[in-house]
Structure formats: C-alpha cells, structure tokens
C-alpha cells in the first residue's frame, strides 16, 4: 500500500472464508482453494481492521465500497445496513472520523 500511496482513491471490500461445501452456490475457486462470501465481521472471514489501518497510515481519504455478502437470515436492505455499520465501526477503530 505504501508504494501506491496517494494513487489509491477507492477500495472495495468483500469478506470471504474457506467454503465448507465446495459444490454450494456462489462458491469461488482460486488457486486450488474454495471460498464463499460471508458477513463482514464473521470469525472465519477477512479481518479488515489491519487493511483500514494501513490505508489510514498512507493518508487514504477515498471511497470504500462493499461487495454484497450473502445471508440466509437477512433481506437485502437489512444486509446493506449491517454491512455499512460493520465497515463504519472498523474505519472508526482504524482512526477515521465518520459522520
């Protein structure tokens, strides 16, 4: 990230975890590993705190977009609110001021 520095103006986040069922709908294969989307904050998913902290350290002040996770317990509206809240919490924890 430091090499790219001020050239980074937008970041997309998508939380993935190792797929339990490799034949399930939406499973992605990459370099011999199988992944499925999960909720931001999932224990088995990606922890974005360090990435956001690194972005903060290089002065990133751009846009963060969320690639929609998959949930069997929330509708799309609830899911969007949940994802926004979780990313906002992580950004604040990393030192950003979010209104």
JSON list of N, CA and C in Angstrom, two decimals, residues 7-87:
[
{"chain": "A", "resi": 7, "resn": "UNK", "atom": "N", "xyz": [-2.18, 7.31, -4.82]},
{"chain": "A", "resi": 7, "resn": "UNK", "atom": "CA", "xyz": [-2.86, 6.85, -6.04]},
{"chain": "A", "resi": 7, "resn": "UNK", "atom": "C", "xyz": [-4.12, 6.04, -5.72]},
{"chain": "A", "resi": 8, "resn": "UNK", "atom": "N", "xyz": [-4.24, 5.59, -4.49]},
{"chain": "A", "resi": 8, "resn": "UNK", "atom": "CA", "xyz": [-5.43, 4.83, -4.10]},
{"chain": "A", "resi": 8, "resn": "UNK", "atom": "C", "xyz": [-6.54, 5.82, -3.77]},
{"chain": "A", "resi": 9, "resn": "UNK", "atom": "N", "xyz": [-7.63, 5.75, -4.51]},
{"chain": "A", "resi": 9, "resn": "UNK", "atom": "CA", "xyz": [-8.75, 6.66, -4.24]},
{"chain": "A", "resi": 9, "resn": "UNK", "atom": "C", "xyz": [-10.05, 5.92, -3.98]},
{"chain": "A", "resi": 10, "resn": "UNK", "atom": "N", "xyz": [-10.05, 4.60, -4.18]},
{"chain": "A", "resi": 10, "resn": "UNK", "atom": "CA", "xyz": [-11.25, 3.80, -3.94]},
{"chain": "A", "resi": 10, "resn": "UNK", "atom": "C", "xyz": [-10.82, 2.38, -3.58]},
{"chain": "A", "resi": 11, "resn": "UNK", "atom": "N", "xyz": [-11.50, 1.79, -2.59]},
{"chain": "A", "resi": 11, "resn": "UNK", "atom": "CA", "xyz": [-11.22, 0.43, -2.15]},
{"chain": "A", "resi": 11, "resn": "UNK", "atom": "C", "xyz": [-12.54, -0.33, -2.07]},
{"chain": "A", "resi": 12, "resn": "UNK", "atom": "N", "xyz": [-12.55, -1.56, -2.57]},
{"chain": "A", "resi": 12, "resn": "UNK", "atom": "CA", "xyz": [-13.73, -2.43, -2.44]},
{"chain": "A", "resi": 12, "resn": "UNK", "atom": "C", "xyz": [-13.39, -3.52, -1.44]},
{"chain": "A", "resi": 13, "resn": "UNK", "atom": "N", "xyz": [-14.35, -3.86, -0.58]},
{"chain": "A", "resi": 13, "resn": "UNK", "atom": "CA", "xyz": [-14.13, -4.93, 0.39]},
{"chain": "A", "resi": 13, "resn": "UNK", "atom": "C", "xyz": [-15.16, -6.03, 0.19]},
{"chain": "A", "resi": 14, "resn": "UNK", "atom": "N", "xyz": [-14.71, -7.25, 0.34]},
{"chain": "A", "resi": 14, "resn": "UNK", "atom": "CA", "xyz": [-15.57, -8.42, 0.25]},
{"chain": "A", "resi": 14, "resn": "UNK", "atom": "C", "xyz": [-15.03, -9.44, 1.25]},
{"chain": "A", "resi": 15, "resn": "UNK", "atom": "N", "xyz": [-15.87, -9.88, 2.15]},
{"chain": "A", "resi": 15, "resn": "UNK", "atom": "CA", "xyz": [-15.42, -10.83, 3.15]},
{"chain": "A", "resi": 15, "resn": "UNK", "atom": "C", "xyz": [-15.63, -12.25, 2.63]},
{"chain": "A", "resi": 16, "resn": "UNK", "atom": "N", "xyz": [-14.55, -13.02, 2.68]},
{"chain": "A", "resi": 16, "resn": "UNK", "atom": "CA", "xyz": [-14.58, -14.41, 2.22]},
{"chain": "A", "resi": 16, "resn": "UNK", "atom": "C", "xyz": [-14.08, -15.32, 3.33]},
{"chain": "A", "resi": 17, "resn": "UNK", "atom": "N", "xyz": [-14.50, -16.55, 3.26]},
{"chain": "A", "resi": 17, "resn": "UNK", "atom": "CA", "xyz": [-13.98, -17.58, 4.16]},
{"chain": "A", "resi": 17, "resn": "UNK", "atom": "C", "xyz": [-13.85, -18.87, 3.35]},
{"chain": "A", "resi": 18, "resn": "UNK", "atom": "N", "xyz": [-13.12, -19.83, 3.90]},
{"chain": "A", "resi": 18, "resn": "UNK", "atom": "CA", "xyz": [-12.98, -21.11, 3.22]},
{"chain": "A", "resi": 18, "resn": "UNK", "atom": "C", "xyz": [-14.36, -21.76, 3.12]},
{"chain": "A", "resi": 19, "resn": "UNK", "atom": "N", "xyz": [-14.69, -22.26, 1.94]},
{"chain": "A", "resi": 19, "resn": "UNK", "atom": "CA", "xyz": [-16.01, -22.88, 1.72]},
{"chain": "A", "resi": 19, "resn": "UNK", "atom": "C", "xyz": [-16.06, -24.25, 2.38]},
{"chain": "A", "resi": 20, "resn": "UNK", "atom": "N", "xyz": [-17.13, -24.48, 3.12]},
{"chain": "A", "resi": 20, "resn": "UNK", "atom": "CA", "xyz": [-17.34, -25.79, 3.74]},
{"chain": "A", "resi": 20, "resn": "UNK", "atom": "C", "xyz": [-17.87, -26.79, 2.72]},
{"chain": "A", "resi": 21, "resn": "UNK", "atom": "N", "xyz": [-18.76, -26.33, 1.83]},
{"chain": "A", "resi": 21, "resn": "UNK", "atom": "CA", "xyz": [-19.34, -27.16, 0.78]},
{"chain": "A", "resi": 21, "resn": "UNK", "atom": "C", "xyz": [-18.87, -26.62, -0.56]},
{"chain": "A", "resi": 22, "resn": "UNK", "atom": "N", "xyz": [-17.91, -27.28, -1.14]},
{"chain": "A", "resi": 22, "resn": "UNK", "atom": "CA", "xyz": [-17.30, -26.79, -2.39]},
{"chain": "A", "resi": 22, "resn": "UNK", "atom": "C", "xyz": [-18.26, -26.76, -3.57]},
{"chain": "A", "resi": 23, "resn": "UNK", "atom": "N", "xyz": [-19.39, -27.48, -3.46]},
{"chain": "A", "resi": 23, "resn": "UNK", "atom": "CA", "xyz": [-20.35, -27.51, -4.57]},
{"chain": "A", "resi": 23, "resn": "UNK", "atom": "C", "xyz": [-21.52, -26.55, -4.36]},
{"chain": "A", "resi": 24, "resn": "UNK", "atom": "N", "xyz": [-21.51, -25.80, -3.28]},
{"chain": "A", "resi": 24, "resn": "UNK", "atom": "CA", "xyz": [-22.61, -24.88, -2.98]},
{"chain": "A", "resi": 24, "resn": "UNK", "atom": "C", "xyz": [-22.65, -23.72, -3.98]},
{"chain": "A", "resi": 25, "resn": "UNK", "atom": "N", "xyz": [-23.82, -23.13, -4.11]},
{"chain": "A", "resi": 25, "resn": "UNK", "atom": "CA", "xyz": [-23.99, -21.99, -5.00]},
{"chain": "A", "resi": 25, "resn": "UNK", "atom": "C", "xyz": [-23.13, -20.82, -4.53]},
{"chain": "A", "resi": 26, "resn": "UNK", "atom": "N", "xyz": [-22.48, -20.15, -5.47]},
{"chain": "A", "resi": 26, "resn": "UNK", "atom": "CA", "xyz": [-21.70, -18.97, -5.15]},
{"chain": "A", "resi": 26, "resn": "UNK", "atom": "C", "xyz": [-20.27, -19.23, -4.70]},
{"chain": "A", "resi": 27, "resn": "UNK", "atom": "N", "xyz": [-19.87, -20.49, -4.62]},
{"chain": "A", "resi": 27, "resn": "UNK", "atom": "CA", "xyz": [-18.50, -20.82, -4.19]},
{"chain": "A", "resi": 27, "resn": "UNK", "atom": "C", "xyz": [-17.52, -20.46, -5.31]},
{"chain": "A", "resi": 28, "resn": "UNK", "atom": "N", "xyz": [-16.42, -19.83, -4.93]},
{"chain": "A", "resi": 28, "resn": "UNK", "atom": "CA", "xyz": [-15.39, -19.41, -5.89]},
{"chain": "A", "resi": 28, "resn": "UNK", "atom": "C", "xyz": [-14.13, -20.24, -5.67]},
{"chain": "A", "resi": 29, "resn": "UNK", "atom": "N", "xyz": [-13.52, -20.65, -6.77]},
{"chain": "A", "resi": 29, "resn": "UNK", "atom": "CA", "xyz": [-12.26, -21.38, -6.69]},
{"chain": "A", "resi": 29, "resn": "UNK", "atom": "C", "xyz": [-11.14, -20.45, -7.15]},
{"chain": "A", "resi": 30, "resn": "UNK", "atom": "N", "xyz": [-10.08, -20.40, -6.34]},
{"chain": "A", "resi": 30, "resn": "UNK", "atom": "CA", "xyz": [-8.93, -19.58, -6.69]},
{"chain": "A", "resi": 30, "resn": "UNK", "atom": "C", "xyz": [-7.66, -20.29, -6.26]},
{"chain": "A", "resi": 31, "resn": "UNK", "atom": "N", "xyz": [-6.81, -20.59, -7.21]},
{"chain": "A", "resi": 31, "resn": "UNK", "atom": "CA", "xyz": [-5.53, -21.26, -6.96]},
{"chain": "A", "resi": 31, "resn": "UNK", "atom": "C", "xyz": [-5.69, -22.51, -6.10]},
{"chain": "A", "resi": 32, "resn": "UNK", "atom": "N", "xyz": [-6.70, -23.31, -6.43]},
{"chain": "A", "resi": 32, "resn": "UNK", "atom": "CA", "xyz": [-6.91, -24.58, -5.75]},
{"chain": "A", "resi": 32, "resn": "UNK", "atom": "C", "xyz": [-7.67, -24.50, -4.44]},
{"chain": "A", "resi": 33, "resn": "UNK", "atom": "N", "xyz": [-8.06, -23.32, -4.02]},
{"chain": "A", "resi": 33, "resn": "UNK", "atom": "CA", "xyz": [-8.82, -23.15, -2.78]},
{"chain": "A", "resi": 33, "resn": "UNK", "atom": "C", "xyz": [-10.24, -22.71, -3.12]},
{"chain": "A", "resi": 34, "resn": "UNK", "atom": "N", "xyz": [-11.17, -23.06, -2.26]},
{"chain": "A", "resi": 34, "resn": "UNK", "atom": "CA", "xyz": [-12.58, -22.72, -2.46]},
{"chain": "A", "resi": 34, "resn": "UNK", "atom": "C", "xyz": [-13.04, -21.74, -1.39]},
{"chain": "A", "resi": 35, "resn": "UNK", "atom": "N", "xyz": [-13.69, -20.67, -1.84]},
{"chain": "A", "resi": 35, "resn": "UNK", "atom": "CA", "xyz": [-14.13, -19.62, -0.93]},
{"chain": "A", "resi": 35, "resn": "UNK", "atom": "C", "xyz": [-15.61, -19.32, -1.12]},
{"chain": "A", "resi": 36, "resn": "UNK", "atom": "N", "xyz": [-16.23, -18.85, -0.04]},
{"chain": "A", "resi": 36, "resn": "UNK", "atom": "CA", "xyz": [-17.61, -18.38, -0.11]},
{"chain": "A", "resi": 36, "resn": "UNK", "atom": "C", "xyz": [-17.68, -17.02, 0.58]},
{"chain": "A", "resi": 37, "resn": "UNK", "atom": "N", "xyz": [-18.63, -16.21, 0.11]},
{"chain": "A", "resi": 37, "resn": "UNK", "atom": "CA", "xyz": [-18.81, -14.90, 0.73]},
{"chain": "A", "resi": 37, "resn": "UNK", "atom": "C", "xyz": [-19.43, -15.09, 2.11]},
{"chain": "A", "resi": 38, "resn": "UNK", "atom": "N", "xyz": [-19.09, -14.19, 3.01]},
{"chain": "A", "resi": 38, "resn": "UNK", "atom": "CA", "xyz": [-19.66, -14.23, 4.36]},
{"chain": "A", "resi": 38, "resn": "UNK", "atom": "C", "xyz": [-19.84, -12.80, 4.85]},
{"chain": "A", "resi": 39, "resn": "UNK", "atom": "N", "xyz": [-20.48, -12.67, 5.97]},
{"chain": "A", "resi": 39, "resn": "UNK", "atom": "CA", "xyz": [-20.72, -11.35, 6.54]},
{"chain": "A", "resi": 39, "resn": "UNK", "atom": "C", "xyz": [-19.43, -10.71, 7.03]},
{"chain": "A", "resi": 40, "resn": "UNK", "atom": "N", "xyz": [-19.33, -9.41, 6.89]},
{"chain": "A", "resi": 40, "resn": "UNK", "atom": "CA", "xyz": [-18.19, -8.68, 7.44]},
{"chain": "A", "resi": 40, "resn": "UNK", "atom": "C", "xyz": [-18.26, -8.84, 8.96]},
{"chain": "A", "resi": 41, "resn": "UNK", "atom": "N", "xyz": [-17.15, -9.23, 9.55]},
{"chain": "A", "resi": 41, "resn": "UNK", "atom": "CA", "xyz": [-17.13, -9.49, 10.98]},
{"chain": "A", "resi": 41, "resn": "UNK", "atom": "C", "xyz": [-17.23, -10.97, 11.32]},
{"chain": "A", "resi": 42, "resn": "UNK", "atom": "N", "xyz": [-17.49, -11.82, 10.33]},
{"chain": "A", "resi": 42, "resn": "UNK", "atom": "CA", "xyz": [-17.54, -13.27, 10.55]},
{"chain": "A", "resi": 42, "resn": "UNK", "atom": "C", "xyz": [-16.17, -13.72, 11.06]},
{"chain": "A", "resi": 43, "resn": "UNK", "atom": "N", "xyz": [-16.15, -14.54, 12.11]},
{"chain": "A", "resi": 43, "resn": "UNK", "atom": "CA", "xyz": [-14.89, -15.00, 12.71]},
{"chain": "A", "resi": 43, "resn": "UNK", "atom": "C", "xyz": [-13.97, -15.68, 11.70]},
{"chain": "A", "resi": 44, "resn": "UNK", "atom": "N", "xyz": [-14.56, -16.38, 10.73]},
{"chain": "A", "resi": 44, "resn": "UNK", "atom": "CA", "xyz": [-13.77, -17.12, 9.74]},
{"chain": "A", "resi": 44, "resn": "UNK", "atom": "C", "xyz": [-13.46, -16.27, 8.51]},
{"chain": "A", "resi": 45, "resn": "UNK", "atom": "N", "xyz": [-14.03, -15.08, 8.45]},
{"chain": "A", "resi": 45, "resn": "UNK", "atom": "CA", "xyz": [-13.83, -14.21, 7.29]},
{"chain": "A", "resi": 45, "resn": "UNK", "atom": "C", "xyz": [-12.61, -13.32, 7.44]},
{"chain": "A", "resi": 46, "resn": "UNK", "atom": "N", "xyz": [-12.50, -12.39, 6.52]},
{"chain": "A", "resi": 46, "resn": "UNK", "atom": "CA", "xyz": [-11.36, -11.47, 6.49]},
{"chain": "A", "resi": 46, "resn": "UNK", "atom": "C", "xyz": [-11.54, -10.39, 7.56]},
{"chain": "A", "resi": 47, "resn": "UNK", "atom": "N", "xyz": [-10.45, -10.11, 8.28]},
{"chain": "A", "resi": 47, "resn": "UNK", "atom": "CA", "xyz": [-10.46, -9.02, 9.25]},
{"chain": "A", "resi": 47, "resn": "UNK", "atom": "C", "xyz": [-9.90, -7.79, 8.56]},
{"chain": "A", "resi": 48, "resn": "UNK", "atom": "N", "xyz": [-10.76, -6.82, 8.29]},
{"chain": "A", "resi": 48, "resn": "UNK", "atom": "CA", "xyz": [-10.35, -5.64, 7.53]},
{"chain": "A", "resi": 48, "resn": "UNK", "atom": "C", "xyz": [-9.69, -4.55, 8.38]},
{"chain": "A", "resi": 49, "resn": "UNK", "atom": "N", "xyz": [-9.63, -4.73, 9.67]},
{"chain": "A", "resi": 49, "resn": "UNK", "atom": "CA", "xyz": [-9.07, -3.69, 10.53]},
{"chain": "A", "resi": 49, "resn": "UNK", "atom": "C", "xyz": [-7.65, -3.31, 10.12]},
{"chain": "A", "resi": 50, "resn": "UNK", "atom": "N", "xyz": [-6.78, -4.30, 9.94]},
{"chain": "A", "resi": 50, "resn": "UNK", "atom": "CA", "xyz": [-5.39, -4.00, 9.58]},
{"chain": "A", "resi": 50, "resn": "UNK", "atom": "C", "xyz": [-5.29, -3.31, 8.23]},
{"chain": "A", "resi": 51, "resn": "UNK", "atom": "N", "xyz": [-6.12, -3.71, 7.28]},
{"chain": "A", "resi": 51, "resn": "UNK", "atom": "CA", "xyz": [-6.11, -3.06, 5.96]},
{"chain": "A", "resi": 51, "resn": "UNK", "atom": "C", "xyz": [-6.53, -1.60, 6.09]},
{"chain": "A", "resi": 52, "resn": "UNK", "atom": "N", "xyz": [-7.58, -1.34, 6.85]},
{"chain": "A", "resi": 52, "resn": "UNK", "atom": "CA", "xyz": [-8.04, 0.04, 7.03]},
{"chain": "A", "resi": 52, "resn": "UNK", "atom": "C", "xyz": [-7.01, 0.88, 7.79]},
{"chain": "A", "resi": 53, "resn": "UNK", "atom": "N", "xyz": [-6.36, 0.24, 8.75]},
{"chain": "A", "resi": 53, "resn": "UNK", "atom": "CA", "xyz": [-5.31, 0.95, 9.50]},
{"chain": "A", "resi": 53, "resn": "UNK", "atom": "C", "xyz": [-4.15, 1.31, 8.56]},
{"chain": "A", "resi": 54, "resn": "UNK", "atom": "N", "xyz": [-3.78, 0.37, 7.70]},
{"chain": "A", "resi": 54, "resn": "UNK", "atom": "CA", "xyz": [-2.72, 0.63, 6.72]},
{"chain": "A", "resi": 54, "resn": "UNK", "atom": "C", "xyz": [-3.10, 1.74, 5.76]},
{"chain": "A", "resi": 55, "resn": "UNK", "atom": "N", "xyz": [-4.36, 1.74, 5.33]},
{"chain": "A", "resi": 55, "resn": "UNK", "atom": "CA", "xyz": [-4.84, 2.81, 4.45]},
{"chain": "A", "resi": 55, "resn": "UNK", "atom": "C", "xyz": [-4.78, 4.16, 5.16]},
{"chain": "A", "resi": 56, "resn": "UNK", "atom": "N", "xyz": [-5.13, 4.16, 6.43]},
{"chain": "A", "resi": 56, "resn": "UNK", "atom": "CA", "xyz": [-5.09, 5.40, 7.22]},
{"chain": "A", "resi": 56, "resn": "UNK", "atom": "C", "xyz": [-3.66, 5.92, 7.31]},
{"chain": "A", "resi": 57, "resn": "UNK", "atom": "N", "xyz": [-2.72, 5.01, 7.52]},
{"chain": "A", "resi": 57, "resn": "UNK", "atom": "CA", "xyz": [-1.31, 5.39, 7.66]},
{"chain": "A", "resi": 57, "resn": "UNK", "atom": "C", "xyz": [-0.75, 6.04, 6.39]},
{"chain": "A", "resi": 58, "resn": "UNK", "atom": "N", "xyz": [-1.27, 5.67, 5.22]},
{"chain": "A", "resi": 58, "resn": "UNK", "atom": "CA", "xyz": [-0.76, 6.27, 3.98]},
{"chain": "A", "resi": 58, "resn": "UNK", "atom": "C", "xyz": [-1.60, 7.47, 3.55]},
{"chain": "A", "resi": 59, "resn": "UNK", "atom": "N", "xyz": [-2.56, 7.86, 4.39]},
{"chain": "A", "resi": 59, "resn": "UNK", "atom": "CA", "xyz": [-3.35, 9.05, 4.11]},
{"chain": "A", "resi": 59, "resn": "UNK", "atom": "C", "xyz": [-4.55, 8.83, 3.20]},
{"chain": "A", "resi": 60, "resn": "UNK", "atom": "N", "xyz": [-5.00, 7.59, 3.06]},
{"chain": "A", "resi": 60, "resn": "UNK", "atom": "CA", "xyz": [-6.17, 7.31, 2.22]},
{"chain": "A", "resi": 60, "resn": "UNK", "atom": "C", "xyz": [-7.38, 8.06, 2.74]},
{"chain": "A", "resi": 61, "resn": "UNK", "atom": "N", "xyz": [-8.05, 8.76, 1.85]},
{"chain": "A", "resi": 61, "resn": "UNK", "atom": "CA", "xyz": [-9.24, 9.53, 2.21]},
{"chain": "A", "resi": 61, "resn": "UNK", "atom": "C", "xyz": [-10.26, 9.42, 1.07]},
{"chain": "A", "resi": 62, "resn": "UNK", "atom": "N", "xyz": [-10.40, 8.21, 0.56]},
{"chain": "A", "resi": 62, "resn": "UNK", "atom": "CA", "xyz": [-11.28, 8.00, -0.59]},
{"chain": "A", "resi": 62, "resn": "UNK", "atom": "C", "xyz": [-12.54, 7.24, -0.23]},
{"chain": "A", "resi": 63, "resn": "UNK", "atom": "N", "xyz": [-13.04, 6.52, -1.22]},
{"chain": "A", "resi": 63, "resn": "UNK", "atom": "CA", "xyz": [-14.29, 5.78, -1.08]},
{"chain": "A", "resi": 63, "resn": "UNK", "atom": "C", "xyz": [-14.03, 4.33, -0.72]},
{"chain": "A", "resi": 64, "resn": "UNK", "atom": "N", "xyz": [-14.92, 3.76, 0.09]},
{"chain": "A", "resi": 64, "resn": "UNK", "atom": "CA", "xyz": [-14.91, 2.33, 0.38]},
{"chain": "A", "resi": 64, "resn": "UNK", "atom": "C", "xyz": [-16.25, 1.79, -0.08]},
{"chain": "A", "resi": 65, "resn": "UNK", "atom": "N", "xyz": [-16.20, 0.81, -0.98]},
{"chain": "A", "resi": 65, "resn": "UNK", "atom": "CA", "xyz": [-17.43, 0.16, -1.43]},
{"chain": "A", "resi": 65, "resn": "UNK", "atom": "C", "xyz": [-17.44, -1.27, -0.91]},
{"chain": "A", "resi": 66, "resn": "UNK", "atom": "N", "xyz": [-18.64, -1.78, -0.70]},
{"chain": "A", "resi": 66, "resn": "UNK", "atom": "CA", "xyz": [-18.81, -3.11, -0.14]},
{"chain": "A", "resi": 66, "resn": "UNK", "atom": "C", "xyz": [-19.41, -4.01, -1.20]},
{"chain": "A", "resi": 67, "resn": "UNK", "atom": "N", "xyz": [-18.73, -5.12, -1.47]},
{"chain": "A", "resi": 67, "resn": "UNK", "atom": "CA", "xyz": [-19.30, -6.14, -2.36]},
{"chain": "A", "resi": 67, "resn": "UNK", "atom": "C", "xyz": [-20.25, -6.94, -1.49]},
{"chain": "A", "resi": 68, "resn": "UNK", "atom": "N", "xyz": [-21.49, -6.98, -1.92]},
{"chain": "A", "resi": 68, "resn": "UNK", "atom": "CA", "xyz": [-22.56, -7.55, -1.09]},
{"chain": "A", "resi": 68, "resn": "UNK", "atom": "C", "xyz": [-22.26, -8.96, -0.62]},
{"chain": "A", "resi": 69, "resn": "UNK", "atom": "N", "xyz": [-22.33, -9.17, 0.68]},
{"chain": "A", "resi": 69, "resn": "UNK", "atom": "CA", "xyz": [-22.19, -10.53, 1.21]},
{"chain": "A", "resi": 69, "resn": "UNK", "atom": "C", "xyz": [-23.48, -11.32, 0.97]},
{"chain": "A", "resi": 70, "resn": "UNK", "atom": "N", "xyz": [-23.48, -12.55, 1.35]},
{"chain": "A", "resi": 70, "resn": "UNK", "atom": "CA", "xyz": [-24.66, -13.40, 1.22]},
{"chain": "A", "resi": 70, "resn": "UNK", "atom": "C", "xyz": [-25.15, -13.73, 2.63]},
{"chain": "A", "resi": 71, "resn": "UNK", "atom": "N", "xyz": [-26.45, -13.66, 2.83]},
{"chain": "A", "resi": 71, "resn": "UNK", "atom": "CA", "xyz": [-27.04, -14.01, 4.12]},
{"chain": "A", "resi": 71, "resn": "UNK", "atom": "C", "xyz": [-28.36, -14.73, 3.90]},
{"chain": "A", "resi": 72, "resn": "UNK", "atom": "N", "xyz": [-28.54, -15.80, 4.65]},
{"chain": "A", "resi": 72, "resn": "UNK", "atom": "CA", "xyz": [-29.81, -16.53, 4.59]},
{"chain": "A", "resi": 72, "resn": "UNK", "atom": "C", "xyz": [-30.77, -16.04, 5.68]},
{"chain": "A", "resi": 73, "resn": "UNK", "atom": "N", "xyz": [-30.29, -15.13, 6.54]},
{"chain": "A", "resi": 73, "resn": "UNK", "atom": "CA", "xyz": [-31.13, -14.67, 7.65]},
{"chain": "A", "resi": 73, "resn": "UNK", "atom": "C", "xyz": [-31.55, -13.22, 7.54]},
{"chain": "A", "resi": 74, "resn": "UNK", "atom": "N", "xyz": [-31.00, -12.48, 6.55]},
{"chain": "A", "resi": 74, "resn": "UNK", "atom": "CA", "xyz": [-31.35, -11.07, 6.38]},
{"chain": "A", "resi": 74, "resn": "UNK", "atom": "C", "xyz": [-31.77, -10.80, 4.95]},
{"chain": "A", "resi": 75, "resn": "UNK", "atom": "N", "xyz": [-32.74, -9.88, 4.79]},
{"chain": "A", "resi": 75, "resn": "UNK", "atom": "CA", "xyz": [-33.08, -9.46, 3.43]},
{"chain": "A", "resi": 75, "resn": "UNK", "atom": "C", "xyz": [-32.03, -8.45, 2.98]},
{"chain": "A", "resi": 76, "resn": "UNK", "atom": "N", "xyz": [-32.09, -8.05, 1.71]},
{"chain": "A", "resi": 76, "resn": "UNK", "atom": "CA", "xyz": [-31.05, -7.17, 1.15]},
{"chain": "A", "resi": 76, "resn": "UNK", "atom": "C", "xyz": [-30.93, -5.84, 1.88]},
{"chain": "A", "resi": 77, "resn": "UNK", "atom": "N", "xyz": [-32.04, -5.26, 2.30]},
{"chain": "A", "resi": 77, "resn": "UNK", "atom": "CA", "xyz": [-32.00, -3.98, 2.99]},
{"chain": "A", "resi": 77, "resn": "UNK", "atom": "C", "xyz": [-31.30, -4.11, 4.35]},
{"chain": "A", "resi": 78, "resn": "UNK", "atom": "N", "xyz": [-31.68, -5.13, 5.11]},
{"chain": "A", "resi": 78, "resn": "UNK", "atom": "CA", "xyz": [-31.04, -5.38, 6.40]},
{"chain": "A", "resi": 78, "resn": "UNK", "atom": "C", "xyz": [-29.55, -5.67, 6.22]},
{"chain": "A", "resi": 79, "resn": "UNK", "atom": "N", "xyz": [-29.24, -6.43, 5.18]},
{"chain": "A", "resi": 79, "resn": "UNK", "atom": "CA", "xyz": [-27.87, -6.80, 4.90]},
{"chain": "A", "resi": 79, "resn": "UNK", "atom": "C", "xyz": [-27.02, -5.57, 4.58]},
{"chain": "A", "resi": 80, "resn": "UNK", "atom": "N", "xyz": [-27.56, -4.66, 3.79]},
{"chain": "A", "resi": 80, "resn": "UNK", "atom": "CA", "xyz": [-26.85, -3.43, 3.45]},
{"chain": "A", "resi": 80, "resn": "UNK", "atom": "C", "xyz": [-26.59, -2.59, 4.69]},
{"chain": "A", "resi": 81, "resn": "UNK", "atom": "N", "xyz": [-27.59, -2.47, 5.56]},
{"chain": "A", "resi": 81, "resn": "UNK", "atom": "CA", "xyz": [-27.43, -1.70, 6.80]},
{"chain": "A", "resi": 81, "resn": "UNK", "atom": "C", "xyz": [-26.37, -2.34, 7.70]},
{"chain": "A", "resi": 82, "resn": "UNK", "atom": "N", "xyz": [-26.43, -3.67, 7.80]},
{"chain": "A", "resi": 82, "resn": "UNK", "atom": "CA", "xyz": [-25.47, -4.40, 8.62]},
{"chain": "A", "resi": 82, "resn": "UNK", "atom": "C", "xyz": [-24.04, -4.18, 8.11]},
{"chain": "A", "resi": 83, "resn": "UNK", "atom": "N", "xyz": [-23.84, -4.35, 6.80]},
{"chain": "A", "resi": 83, "resn": "UNK", "atom": "CA", "xyz": [-22.51, -4.21, 6.21]},
{"chain": "A", "resi": 83, "resn": "UNK", "atom": "C", "xyz": [-21.99, -2.79, 6.40]},
{"chain": "A", "resi": 84, "resn": "UNK", "atom": "N", "xyz": [-22.85, -1.80, 6.19]},
{"chain": "A", "resi": 84, "resn": "UNK", "atom": "CA", "xyz": [-22.45, -0.40, 6.38]},
{"chain": "A", "resi": 84, "resn": "UNK", "atom": "C", "xyz": [-22.00, -0.17, 7.82]},
{"chain": "A", "resi": 85, "resn": "UNK", "atom": "N", "xyz": [-22.79, -0.66, 8.77]},
{"chain": "A", "resi": 85, "resn": "UNK", "atom": "CA", "xyz": [-22.47, -0.47, 10.19]},
{"chain": "A", "resi": 85, "resn": "UNK", "atom": "C", "xyz": [-21.13, -1.13, 10.55]},
{"chain": "A", "resi": 86, "resn": "UNK", "atom": "N", "xyz": [-20.91, -2.35, 10.06]},
{"chain": "A", "resi": 86, "resn": "UNK", "atom": "CA", "xyz": [-19.67, -3.06, 10.39]},
{"chain": "A", "resi": 86, "resn": "UNK", "atom": "C", "xyz": [-18.44, -2.36, 9.79]},
{"chain": "A", "resi": 87, "resn": "UNK", "atom": "N", "xyz": [-18.54, -1.91, 8.53]},
{"chain": "A", "resi": 87, "resn": "UNK", "atom": "CA", "xyz": [-17.41, -1.22, 7.90]},
{"chain": "A", "resi": 87, "resn": "UNK", "atom": "C", "xyz": [-17.16, 0.11, 8.61]}
]
